[in-house]
PDB file of C-alpha atoms and ligand atoms in Angstrom:
ATOM      1  CA  UNK S 922       0.059  -0.070   0.058  1.00 98.00           C
ATOM      2  CA  UNK S 923       1.205   3.423  -0.815  1.00 98.00           C
ATOM      3  CA  UNK S 924       0.533   6.381   1.406  1.00 98.00           C
ATOM      4  CA  UNK S 925       0.508   9.911   0.159  1.00 98.00           C
ATOM      5  CA  UNK S 926      -0.029  13.217   2.173  1.00 98.00           C
ATOM      6  CA  UNK S 927       0.089  15.764  -0.592  1.00 98.00           C
ATOM      7  CA  UNK S 928      -2.339  16.482  -3.248  1.00 98.00           C
ATOM      8  CA  UNK S 929       0.324  16.478  -6.063  1.00 98.00           C
ATOM      9  CA  UNK S 930       1.337  12.743  -5.067  1.00 98.00           C
ATOM     10  CA  UNK S 931      -2.284  11.780  -5.107  1.00 98.00           C
ATOM     11  CA  UNK S 932      -3.124  13.386  -8.457  1.00 98.00           C
ATOM     12  CA  UNK S 933       0.135  11.820  -9.895  1.00 98.00           C
ATOM     13  CA  UNK S 934      -0.950   8.185  -8.887  1.00 98.00           C
ATOM     14  CA  UNK S 935      -4.556   8.657  -9.921  1.00 98.00           C
ATOM     15  CA  UNK S 936      -3.562  10.175 -13.402  1.00 98.00           C
ATOM     16  CA  UNK S 937      -1.424   7.112 -13.947  1.00 98.00           C
ATOM     17  CA  UNK S 938      -4.273   4.789 -13.079  1.00 98.00           C
ATOM     18  CA  UNK S 939      -6.781   6.775 -15.317  1.00 98.00           C
ATOM     19  CA  UNK S 940      -4.281   6.770 -18.221  1.00 98.00           C
ATOM     20  CA  UNK S 941      -4.201   2.892 -17.923  1.00 98.00           C
ATOM     21  CA  UNK S 942      -8.017   2.859 -18.024  1.00 98.00           C
ATOM     22  CA  UNK S 943      -8.180   1.386 -14.390  1.00 98.00           C
ATOM     23  CA  UNK S 944     -11.444   2.041 -12.527  1.00 98.00           C
ATOM     24  CA  UNK S 945     -10.887   3.627  -9.073  1.00 98.00           C
ATOM     25  CA  UNK S 946     -13.156   3.092  -5.870  1.00 99.00           C
ATOM     26  CA  UNK S 947     -12.882   5.558  -2.930  1.00 99.00           C
ATOM     27  CA  UNK S 948     -13.696   4.904   0.672  1.00 99.00           C
ATOM     28  CA  UNK S 949     -13.617   8.416   2.567  1.00 99.00           C
ATOM     29  CA  UNK S 950     -12.958   8.025   6.308  1.00 98.00           C
ATOM     30  CA  UNK S 951     -11.855  10.148   9.327  1.00 98.00           C
ATOM     31  CA  UNK S 952      -9.681   7.330  10.587  1.00 98.00           C
ATOM     32  CA  UNK S 953      -9.870   5.625  13.903  1.00 97.00           C
ATOM     33  CA  UNK S 954     -10.830   2.536  11.845  1.00 98.00           C
ATOM     34  CA  UNK S 955     -12.948  -0.389  12.981  1.00 98.00           C
ATOM     35  CA  UNK S 956     -14.244  -3.554  11.273  1.00 98.00           C
ATOM     36  CA  UNK S 957     -16.935  -1.422   9.511  1.00 98.00           C
ATOM     37  CA  UNK S 958     -14.483   0.627   7.544  1.00 98.00           C
ATOM     38  CA  UNK S 959     -12.491  -2.408   6.676  1.00 98.00           C
ATOM     39  CA  UNK S 960     -15.597  -3.960   5.253  1.00 98.00           C
ATOM     40  CA  UNK S 961     -16.032  -0.890   3.173  1.00 98.00           C
ATOM     41  CA  UNK S 962     -12.506  -1.410   1.752  1.00 99.00           C
ATOM     42  CA  UNK S 963     -13.178  -5.040   1.045  1.00 98.00           C
ATOM     43  CA  UNK S 964     -16.372  -4.155  -0.816  1.00 98.00           C
ATOM     44  CA  UNK S 965     -14.417  -1.551  -2.788  1.00 99.00           C
ATOM     45  CA  UNK S 966     -12.023  -4.058  -3.832  1.00 98.00           C
ATOM     46  CA  UNK S 967     -14.950  -6.125  -5.513  1.00 98.00           C
ATOM     47  CA  UNK S 968     -15.941  -3.006  -7.384  1.00 98.00           C
ATOM     48  CA  UNK S 969     -12.827  -1.613  -8.964  1.00 98.00           C
ATOM     49  CA  UNK S 970      -9.104  -2.871  -9.470  1.00 98.00           C
ATOM     50  CA  UNK S 971      -7.710   0.284  -7.756  1.00 98.00           C
ATOM     51  CA  UNK S 972      -8.799   1.289  -4.278  1.00 99.00           C
ATOM     52  CA  UNK S 973      -8.164   4.547  -2.391  1.00 99.00           C
ATOM     53  CA  UNK S 974      -9.052   5.410   1.262  1.00 99.00           C
ATOM     54  CA  UNK S 975      -8.785   8.920   2.734  1.00 99.00           C
ATOM     55  CA  UNK S 976      -8.096   9.693   6.427  1.00 98.00           C
ATOM     56  CA  UNK S 977      -8.844  13.253   7.196  1.00 98.00           C
ATOM     57  CA  UNK S 978     -10.605  14.420  10.460  1.00 98.00           C
ATOM     58  CA  UNK S 979     -12.799  17.236   8.677  1.00 98.00           C
ATOM     59  CA  UNK S 980     -12.928  20.328  11.058  1.00 98.00           C
ATOM     60  CA  UNK S 981     -15.822  21.804   8.856  1.00 98.00           C
ATOM     61  CA  UNK S 982     -18.335  18.994   9.889  1.00 98.00           C
ATOM     62  CA  UNK S 983     -17.780  19.523  13.636  1.00 98.00           C
ATOM     63  CA  UNK S 984     -19.613  22.124  15.738  1.00 97.00           C
ATOM     64  CA  UNK S 985     -17.981  24.423  18.093  1.00 96.00           C
ATOM     65  CA  UNK S 986     -18.838  22.280  21.018  1.00 95.00           C
ATOM     66  CA  UNK S 987     -18.233  18.948  19.371  1.00 96.00           C
ATOM     67  CA  UNK S 988     -15.335  16.484  19.683  1.00 95.00           C
ATOM     68  CA  UNK S 989     -12.950  17.653  16.852  1.00 97.00           C
ATOM     69  CA  UNK S 990      -9.936  18.061  19.143  1.00 97.00           C
ATOM     70  CA  UNK S 991     -10.668  14.857  20.933  1.00 95.00           C
ATOM     71  CA  UNK S 992     -11.361  12.763  17.929  1.00 96.00           C
ATOM     72  CA  UNK S 993      -8.767   9.932  17.946  1.00 96.00           C
ATOM     73  CA  UNK S 994      -5.967  10.194  15.410  1.00 98.00           C
ATOM     74  CA  UNK S 995      -4.592   6.637  14.976  1.00 98.00           C
ATOM     75  CA  UNK S 996      -2.757   6.822  11.649  1.00 98.00           C
ATOM     76  CA  UNK S 997      -0.222   3.987  12.149  1.00 98.00           C
ATOM     77  CA  UNK S 998      -2.746   1.575  13.420  1.00 98.00           C
ATOM     78  CA  UNK S 999      -5.321   2.516  10.584  1.00 98.00           C
ATOM     79  CA  UNK S1000      -2.486   2.236   7.911  1.00 98.00           C
ATOM     80  CA  UNK S1001      -1.612  -1.325   9.071  1.00 98.00           C
ATOM     81  CA  UNK S1002      -5.414  -2.336   8.902  1.00 98.00           C
ATOM     82  CA  UNK S1003      -5.701  -0.737   5.439  1.00 98.00           C
ATOM     83  CA  UNK S1004      -2.565  -2.380   4.201  1.00 98.00           C
ATOM     84  CA  UNK S1005      -3.783  -5.787   5.479  1.00 98.00           C
ATOM     85  CA  UNK S1006      -7.127  -5.242   3.795  1.00 98.00           C
ATOM     86  CA  UNK S1007      -5.367  -4.907   0.492  1.00 98.00           C
ATOM     87  CA  UNK S1008      -5.880  -1.237  -0.110  1.00 99.00           C
ATOM     88  CA  UNK S1009      -3.839   0.384  -2.910  1.00 98.00           C
ATOM     89  CA  UNK S1010      -3.514   3.963  -1.911  1.00 99.00           C
ATOM     90  CA  UNK S1011      -4.067   5.907   1.299  1.00 99.00           C
ATOM     91  CA  UNK S1012      -4.549   9.719   1.118  1.00 99.00           C
ATOM     92  CA  UNK S1013      -3.884  11.393   4.473  1.00 98.00           C
ATOM     93  CA  UNK S1014      -3.733  15.167   4.032  1.00 98.00           C
ATOM     94  CA  UNK S1015      -3.025  17.825   6.411  1.00 98.00           C
ATOM     95  CA  UNK S1016      -5.524  20.315   7.150  1.00 98.00           C
ATOM     96  CA  UNK S1017      -3.962  23.030   5.123  1.00 98.00           C
ATOM     97  CA  UNK S1018      -3.912  20.935   2.039  1.00 98.00           C
ATOM     98  CA  UNK S1019      -7.672  20.608   2.182  1.00 98.00           C
ATOM     99  CA  UNK S1020      -8.453  24.082   3.604  1.00 98.00           C
ATOM    100  CA  UNK S1021      -5.609  26.513   2.566  1.00 98.00           C
ATOM    101  CA  UNK S1022      -7.730  29.394   3.956  1.00 98.00           C
ATOM    102  CA  UNK S1023      -9.755  29.843   7.136  1.00 98.00           C
ATOM    103  CA  UNK S1024     -12.816  27.577   7.032  1.00 98.00           C
ATOM    104  CA  UNK S1025     -15.298  30.491   6.661  1.00 97.00           C
ATOM    105  CA  UNK S1026     -13.315  31.866   3.573  1.00 98.00           C
ATOM    106  CA  UNK S1027     -13.676  28.455   1.760  1.00 98.00           C
ATOM    107  CA  UNK S1028     -16.265  27.634  -0.771  1.00 98.00           C
ATOM    108  CA  UNK S1029     -18.903  25.312   0.515  1.00 98.00           C
ATOM    109  CA  UNK S1030     -21.386  22.918  -1.017  1.00 98.00           C
ATOM    110  CA  UNK S1031     -24.568  22.575   0.509  1.00 98.00           C
ATOM    111  CA  UNK S1032     -27.552  20.233  -0.133  1.00 98.00           C
ATOM    112  CA  UNK S1033     -30.909  21.869   0.634  1.00 98.00           C
ATOM    113  CA  UNK S1034     -33.657  20.320   2.754  1.00 98.00           C
ATOM    114  CA  UNK S1035     -32.355  16.980   3.639  1.00 98.00           C
ATOM    115  CA  UNK S1036     -29.781  18.315   6.236  1.00 98.00           C
ATOM    116  CA  UNK S1037     -32.582  19.987   8.098  1.00 98.00           C
ATOM    117  CA  UNK S1038     -33.926  16.927   9.866  1.00 98.00           C
ATOM    118  CA  UNK S1039     -32.686  14.138  12.168  1.00 98.00           C
ATOM    119  CA  UNK S1040     -28.932  14.786  12.978  1.00 98.00           C
ATOM    120  CA  UNK S1041     -29.097  18.070  11.138  1.00 98.00           C
ATOM    121  CA  UNK S1042     -31.197  19.598  14.027  1.00 98.00           C
ATOM    122  CA  UNK S1043     -28.653  19.106  16.734  1.00 97.00           C
ATOM    123  CA  UNK S1044     -25.718  19.391  14.208  1.00 98.00           C
ATOM    124  CA  UNK S1045     -26.803  22.287  12.048  1.00 98.00           C
ATOM    125  CA  UNK S1046     -23.376  22.744  10.219  1.00 98.00           C
ATOM    126  CA  UNK S1047     -22.491  19.139  10.061  1.00 98.00           C
ATOM    127  CA  UNK S1048     -23.803  18.076   6.662  1.00 98.00           C
ATOM    128  CA  UNK S1049     -22.530  21.097   4.713  1.00 98.00           C
ATOM    129  CA  UNK S1050     -19.078  20.167   6.131  1.00 98.00           C
ATOM    130  CA  UNK S1051     -19.499  16.624   4.818  1.00 99.00           C
ATOM    131  CA  UNK S1052     -20.711  17.529   1.469  1.00 99.00           C
ATOM    132  CA  UNK S1053     -17.938  20.207   1.026  1.00 99.00           C
ATOM    133  CA  UNK S1054     -15.163  17.746   2.069  1.00 99.00           C
ATOM    134  CA  UNK S1055     -16.576  14.775   0.044  1.00 99.00           C
ATOM    135  CA  UNK S1056     -16.988  17.122  -3.057  1.00 99.00           C
ATOM    136  CA  UNK S1057     -13.168  17.958  -2.704  1.00 98.00           C
ATOM    137  CA  UNK S1058     -12.290  14.324  -2.125  1.00 99.00           C
ATOM    138  CA  UNK S1059     -14.343  13.362  -5.304  1.00 99.00           C
ATOM    139  CA  UNK S1060     -12.565  16.131  -7.325  1.00 98.00           C
ATOM    140  CA  UNK S1061      -9.125  14.837  -6.110  1.00 98.00           C
ATOM    141  CA  UNK S1062      -9.453  11.193  -6.477  1.00 98.00           C
ATOM    142  CA  UNK S1063     -11.932  11.247  -9.318  1.00 98.00           C
ATOM    143  CA  UNK S1064     -13.261   7.798  -8.240  1.00 99.00           C
ATOM    144  CA  UNK S1065     -15.813   5.768 -10.602  1.00 98.00           C
ATOM    145  CA  UNK S1066     -17.435   4.537  -7.302  1.00 99.00           C
ATOM    146  CA  UNK S1067     -17.594   5.573  -3.717  1.00 99.00           C
ATOM    147  CA  UNK S1068     -18.519   3.679  -0.756  1.00 99.00           C
ATOM    148  CA  UNK S1069     -20.306   4.965   2.513  1.00 98.00           C
ATOM    149  CA  UNK S1070     -21.674   3.107   5.518  1.00 98.00           C
ATOM    150  CA  UNK S1071     -25.442   2.812   5.966  1.00 98.00           C
ATOM    151  CA  UNK S1072     -25.088   3.481   9.623  1.00 98.00           C
ATOM    152  CA  UNK S1073     -24.825   7.313   8.434  1.00 98.00           C
ATOM    153  CA  UNK S1074     -27.844   6.743   6.325  1.00 99.00           C
ATOM    154  CA  UNK S1075     -28.841  10.440   6.301  1.00 99.00           C
ATOM    155  CA  UNK S1076     -25.331  11.201   5.106  1.00 98.00           C
ATOM    156  CA  UNK S1077     -25.665   8.653   2.376  1.00 99.00           C
ATOM    157  CA  UNK S1078     -28.883  10.090   1.185  1.00 99.00           C
ATOM    158  CA  UNK S1079     -27.360  13.655   1.296  1.00 99.00           C
ATOM    159  CA  UNK S1080     -24.300  12.533  -0.777  1.00 99.00           C
ATOM    160  CA  UNK S1081     -26.465  10.590  -3.392  1.00 98.00           C
ATOM    161  CA  UNK S1082     -28.524  13.782  -3.849  1.00 98.00           C
ATOM    162  CA  UNK S1083     -25.450  15.931  -4.262  1.00 99.00           C
ATOM    163  CA  UNK S1084     -23.877  13.609  -6.752  1.00 99.00           C
ATOM    164  CA  UNK S1085     -27.138  13.524  -8.817  1.00 98.00           C
ATOM    165  CA  UNK S1086     -27.770  17.318  -8.509  1.00 98.00           C
ATOM    166  CA  UNK S1087     -24.059  18.140  -9.405  1.00 98.00           C
ATOM    167  CA  UNK S1088     -23.749  15.768 -12.130  1.00 98.00           C
ATOM    168  CA  UNK S1089     -20.865  13.822 -10.517  1.00 98.00           C
ATOM    169  CA  UNK S1090     -20.091  10.804 -12.652  1.00 98.00           C
ATOM    170  CA  UNK S1091     -19.736   8.480  -9.525  1.00 98.00           C
ATOM    171  CA  UNK S1092     -21.670   5.686  -8.387  1.00 98.00           C
ATOM    172  CA  UNK S1093     -22.612   6.068  -4.797  1.00 99.00           C
ATOM    173  CA  UNK S1094     -22.713   2.772  -2.807  1.00 99.00           C
ATOM    174  CA  UNK S1095     -24.143   2.206   0.560  1.00 98.00           C
ATOM    175  CA  UNK S1096     -22.800  -0.647   2.558  1.00 98.00           C
ATOM    176  CA  UNK S1097     -24.838  -2.198   5.393  1.00 98.00           C
ATOM    177  CA  UNK S1098     -23.842  -1.549   8.990  1.00 98.00           C
ATOM    178  CA  UNK S1099     -21.369  -3.922  10.514  1.00 98.00           C
ATOM    179  CA  UNK S1100     -22.459  -4.842  14.062  1.00 98.00           C
ATOM    180  CA  UNK S1101     -20.966  -6.308  17.292  1.00 98.00           C
ATOM    181  CA  UNK S1102     -22.252  -9.623  18.365  1.00 98.00           C
ATOM    182  CA  UNK S1103     -24.790  -7.916  20.787  1.00 98.00           C
ATOM    183  CA  UNK S1104     -25.941  -5.649  17.875  1.00 98.00           C
ATOM    184  CA  UNK S1105     -24.218  -2.435  18.539  1.00 98.00           C
ATOM    185  CA  UNK S1106     -23.344  -0.706  15.295  1.00 98.00           C
ATOM    186  CA  UNK S1107     -19.648  -0.197  14.906  1.00 98.00           C
ATOM    187  CA  UNK S1108     -18.521   3.300  15.311  1.00 97.00           C
ATOM    188  CA  UNK S1109     -15.456   5.214  15.985  1.00 94.00           C
ATOM    189  CA  UNK S1110     -17.311   6.794  18.874  1.00 94.00           C
ATOM    190  CA  UNK S1111     -17.956   3.456  20.711  1.00 97.00           C
ATOM    191  CA  UNK S1112     -14.453   4.122  22.183  1.00 96.00           C
ATOM    192  CA  UNK S1113     -15.899   6.859  24.305  1.00 96.00           C
ATOM    193  CA  UNK S1114     -18.068   4.408  26.136  1.00 98.00           C
ATOM    194  CA  UNK S1115     -17.168   3.224  29.718  1.00 98.00           C
ATOM    195  CA  UNK S1116     -17.524  -0.465  30.348  1.00 98.00           C
ATOM    196  CA  UNK S1117     -20.917   0.318  32.135  1.00 98.00           C
ATOM    197  CA  UNK S1118     -22.071   2.413  29.214  1.00 98.00           C
ATOM    198  CA  UNK S1119     -20.947  -0.378  26.690  1.00 98.00           C
ATOM    199  CA  UNK S1120     -23.122  -2.809  28.428  1.00 98.00           C
ATOM    200  CA  UNK S1121     -26.313  -0.582  27.910  1.00 98.00           C
ATOM    201  CA  UNK S1122     -25.302   0.557  24.456  1.00 98.00           C
ATOM    202  CA  UNK S1123     -26.949  -2.388  22.582  1.00 98.00           C
ATOM    203  CA  UNK S1124     -30.331  -1.344  23.671  1.00 98.00           C
ATOM    204  CA  UNK S1125     -30.358   1.223  20.913  1.00 98.00           C
ATOM    205  CA  UNK S1126     -30.241  -1.421  18.246  1.00 98.00           C
ATOM    206  CA  UNK S1127     -32.674  -3.621  20.341  1.00 98.00           C
ATOM    207  CA  UNK S1128     -35.088  -0.748  20.524  1.00 99.00           C
ATOM    208  CA  UNK S1129     -34.935  -0.209  16.741  1.00 99.00           C
ATOM    209  CA  UNK S1130     -35.574  -3.846  16.227  1.00 98.00           C
ATOM    210  CA  UNK S1131     -38.542  -4.024  18.541  1.00 98.00           C
ATOM    211  CA  UNK S1132     -40.114  -0.858  16.882  1.00 98.00           C
ATOM    212  CA  UNK S1133     -39.713  -2.585  13.444  1.00 98.00           C
ATOM    213  CA  UNK S1134     -41.327  -5.804  14.598  1.00 98.00           C
ATOM    214  CA  UNK S1135     -44.295  -3.821  15.911  1.00 98.00           C
ATOM    215  CA  UNK S1136     -44.576  -2.048  12.550  1.00 98.00           C
ATOM    216  CA  UNK S1137     -44.407  -5.219  10.656  1.00 97.00           C
ATOM    217  CA  UNK S1138     -47.090  -6.636  12.932  1.00 97.00           C
ATOM    218  CA  UNK S1139     -49.436  -3.801  11.647  1.00 96.00           C
ATOM    219  CA  UNK S1140     -49.044  -0.893  14.294  1.00 97.00           C
ATOM    220  CA  UNK S1141     -49.257   2.342  12.389  1.00 96.00           C
ATOM    221  CA  UNK S1142     -49.464   4.935  15.156  1.00 97.00           C
ATOM    222  CA  UNK S1143     -45.852   5.977  14.514  1.00 98.00           C
ATOM    223  CA  UNK S1144     -45.912   8.894  17.100  1.00 98.00           C
ATOM    224  CA  UNK S1145     -46.895   6.314  19.858  1.00 98.00           C
ATOM    225  CA  UNK S1146     -44.127   3.943  18.676  1.00 98.00           C
ATOM    226  CA  UNK S1147     -41.579   6.774  18.644  1.00 98.00           C
ATOM    227  CA  UNK S1148     -42.526   8.105  22.169  1.00 98.00           C
ATOM    228  CA  UNK S1149     -42.419   4.686  23.583  1.00 98.00           C
ATOM    229  CA  UNK S1150     -38.930   3.853  22.071  1.00 98.00           C
ATOM    230  CA  UNK S1151     -37.594   7.144  23.566  1.00 98.00           C
ATOM    231  CA  UNK S1152     -39.076   6.342  27.022  1.00 98.00           C
ATOM    232  CA  UNK S1153     -37.413   2.793  26.835  1.00 98.00           C
ATOM    233  CA  UNK S1154     -34.197   4.412  25.924  1.00 98.00           C
ATOM    234  CA  UNK S1155     -34.298   6.924  28.728  1.00 98.00           C
ATOM    235  CA  UNK S1156     -35.211   4.233  31.125  1.00 98.00           C
ATOM    236  CA  UNK S1157     -32.038   2.268  30.612  1.00 98.00           C
ATOM    237  CA  UNK S1158     -29.753   5.429  30.718  1.00 98.00           C
ATOM    238  CA  UNK S1159     -29.613   6.932  27.271  1.00 98.00           C
ATOM    239  CA  UNK S1160     -30.550  10.737  26.696  1.00 98.00           C
ATOM    240  CA  UNK S1161     -32.459  10.391  23.303  1.00 98.00           C
ATOM    241  CA  UNK S1162     -31.809  13.041  20.773  1.00 98.00           C
ATOM    242  CA  UNK S1163     -34.353  11.675  18.274  1.00 98.00           C
ATOM    243  CA  UNK S1164     -36.124   8.264  17.395  1.00 99.00           C
ATOM    244  CA  UNK S1165     -38.127   8.795  14.193  1.00 98.00           C
ATOM    245  CA  UNK S1166     -39.710   6.789  11.491  1.00 98.00           C
ATOM    246  CA  UNK S1167     -39.302   8.368   8.154  1.00 98.00           C
ATOM    247  CA  UNK S1168     -39.239   7.386   4.381  1.00 98.00           C
ATOM    248  CA  UNK S1169     -35.846   5.772   3.638  1.00 98.00           C
ATOM    249  CA  UNK S1170     -35.297   7.597   0.116  1.00 97.00           C
ATOM    250  CA  UNK S1171     -36.073  11.242   0.988  1.00 98.00           C
ATOM    251  CA  UNK S1172     -36.203  11.295   4.814  1.00 98.00           C
ATOM    252  CA  UNK S1173     -39.869  12.646   4.739  1.00 98.00           C
ATOM    253  CA  UNK S1174     -42.360  11.879   7.392  1.00 98.00           C
ATOM    254  CA  UNK S1175     -44.347   8.741   5.903  1.00 97.00           C
ATOM    255  CA  UNK S1176     -47.872   8.639   4.973  1.00 96.00           C
ATOM    256  CA  UNK S1177     -49.902   5.601   6.062  1.00 93.00           C
ATOM    257  CA  UNK S1178     -49.520   3.888   2.700  1.00 94.00           C
ATOM    258  CA  UNK S1179     -45.739   4.515   2.362  1.00 96.00           C
ATOM    259  CA  UNK S1180     -43.826   1.180   2.491  1.00 95.00           C
ATOM    260  CA  UNK S1181     -39.992   2.075   2.099  1.00 97.00           C
ATOM    261  CA  UNK S1182     -39.549   3.147   5.650  1.00 98.00           C
ATOM    262  CA  UNK S1183     -36.557   3.428   8.026  1.00 98.00           C
ATOM    263  CA  UNK S1184     -36.467   4.043  11.751  1.00 99.00           C
ATOM    264  CA  UNK S1185     -33.602   6.593  12.686  1.00 99.00           C
ATOM    265  CA  UNK S1186     -32.243   6.844  16.299  1.00 99.00           C
ATOM    266  CA  UNK S1187     -29.620   8.978  17.832  1.00 98.00           C
ATOM    267  CA  UNK S1188     -29.078   9.171  21.711  1.00 98.00           C
ATOM    268  CA  UNK S1189     -26.285  10.174  24.175  1.00 98.00           C
ATOM    269  CA  UNK S1190     -24.673   7.544  26.395  1.00 98.00           C
ATOM    270  CA  UNK S1191     -22.183   9.487  28.663  1.00 97.00           C
ATOM    271  CA  UNK S1192     -20.040  11.461  26.199  1.00 96.00           C
ATOM    272  CA  UNK S1193     -20.780   9.278  23.161  1.00 97.00           C
ATOM    273  CA  UNK S1194     -23.524  10.365  20.864  1.00 97.00           C
ATOM    274  CA  UNK S1195     -24.609   6.999  19.255  1.00 98.00           C
ATOM    275  CA  UNK S1196     -26.643   6.876  16.013  1.00 98.00           C
ATOM    276  CA  UNK S1197     -28.365   3.829  14.274  1.00 98.00           C
ATOM    277  CA  UNK S1198     -31.011   2.941  11.817  1.00 99.00           C
ATOM    278  CA  UNK S1199     -33.038   0.114  10.568  1.00 98.00           C
ATOM    279  CA  UNK S1200     -34.802  -0.633   7.345  1.00 98.00           C
ATOM    280  CA  UNK S1201     -38.520  -1.464   7.672  1.00 98.00           C
ATOM    281  CA  UNK S1202     -39.933  -2.820   4.405  1.00 90.00           C
ATOM    282  CA  UNK S1203     -43.736  -2.905   4.812  1.00 93.00           C
ATOM    283  CA  UNK S1204     -46.171  -4.624   2.590  1.00 80.00           C
TER     284      UNK S1204
HETATM  285  O1  LIG U  64     -18.575   9.271   7.487  1.00 89.45           O
HETATM  286  C1  LIG U  64     -17.621   9.847   7.754  1.00 89.45           C
HETATM  287  O2  LIG U  64     -16.467   9.270   8.253  1.00 89.45           O
HETATM  288  C2  LIG U  64     -17.321  11.431   7.240  1.00 89.45           C
HETATM  289  O3  LIG U  64     -18.488  11.949   7.489  1.00 89.45           O
HETATM  290  C3  LIG U  64     -16.746  11.446   5.873  1.00 89.45           C
HETATM  291  C4  LIG U  64     -17.840  10.813   4.874  1.00 89.45           C
HETATM  292  C5  LIG U  64     -15.340  10.724   5.770  1.00 89.45           C
HETATM  293  C6  LIG U  64     -16.490  12.912   5.559  1.00 89.45           C
HETATM  294  O4  LIG U  64     -15.533  13.529   6.443  1.00 89.45           O
END
């Protein structure tokens, strides 16, 4: 595996591959990798002969009171995992390579509407930071296909919309969430959990599953289901941010005859804000 830190080195390698007619797959990450990320790389290798991953803790997607400074930087360990997974190229730029001017002087890419719900309510600048950095990574790497985890479903929907609206010739692939044996979705932020919190954490997924089962059994009073789920999470020690049933493709609130639904949850457990979601195909 080759590791490059500068845009010039990245472009030189990408140009060589493009000249040789080779397809390129991109897995953007912020590092502190877990098995979910490695699964993205494994999937990428099935989709293109050349695979690139980026590691960049993107300051533009963190709010002022969020964990940008504390976010674990584990480049050596991440590099070893990526090399073992058979990645071709790791791009790990410095902040000044990506943002040569102060953040508020940089051009931003914003998708309207979709970022205003779910995580966007408590993280109002987050998705604009994501779409801006992902656009830059797409321009730098020029991938044919880019892969994102379904745990961040709202992010996936927003990036898909951006790629369509801006005519980006890139296939956006969502990869199902990788879970621990007890159901907890793999996340870089699981490392913030104390042992006691880690024991409680699987209740988030269990609550999604039980809500989905009730919907599949015919319950349609979504407000009741959402409120009961939030009460259950609070009772075991979470501070719920949201628990909402929405349409999977456009994140709108569902009508009673909508079938492609997904349940979305975010909740605080100690200093970790955990998110998860689950598909509920009805009918
Ligand atoms: O999902 C993430 O890790 C980040 O939001 C991404 C897509 C790498 C952009 O910084």
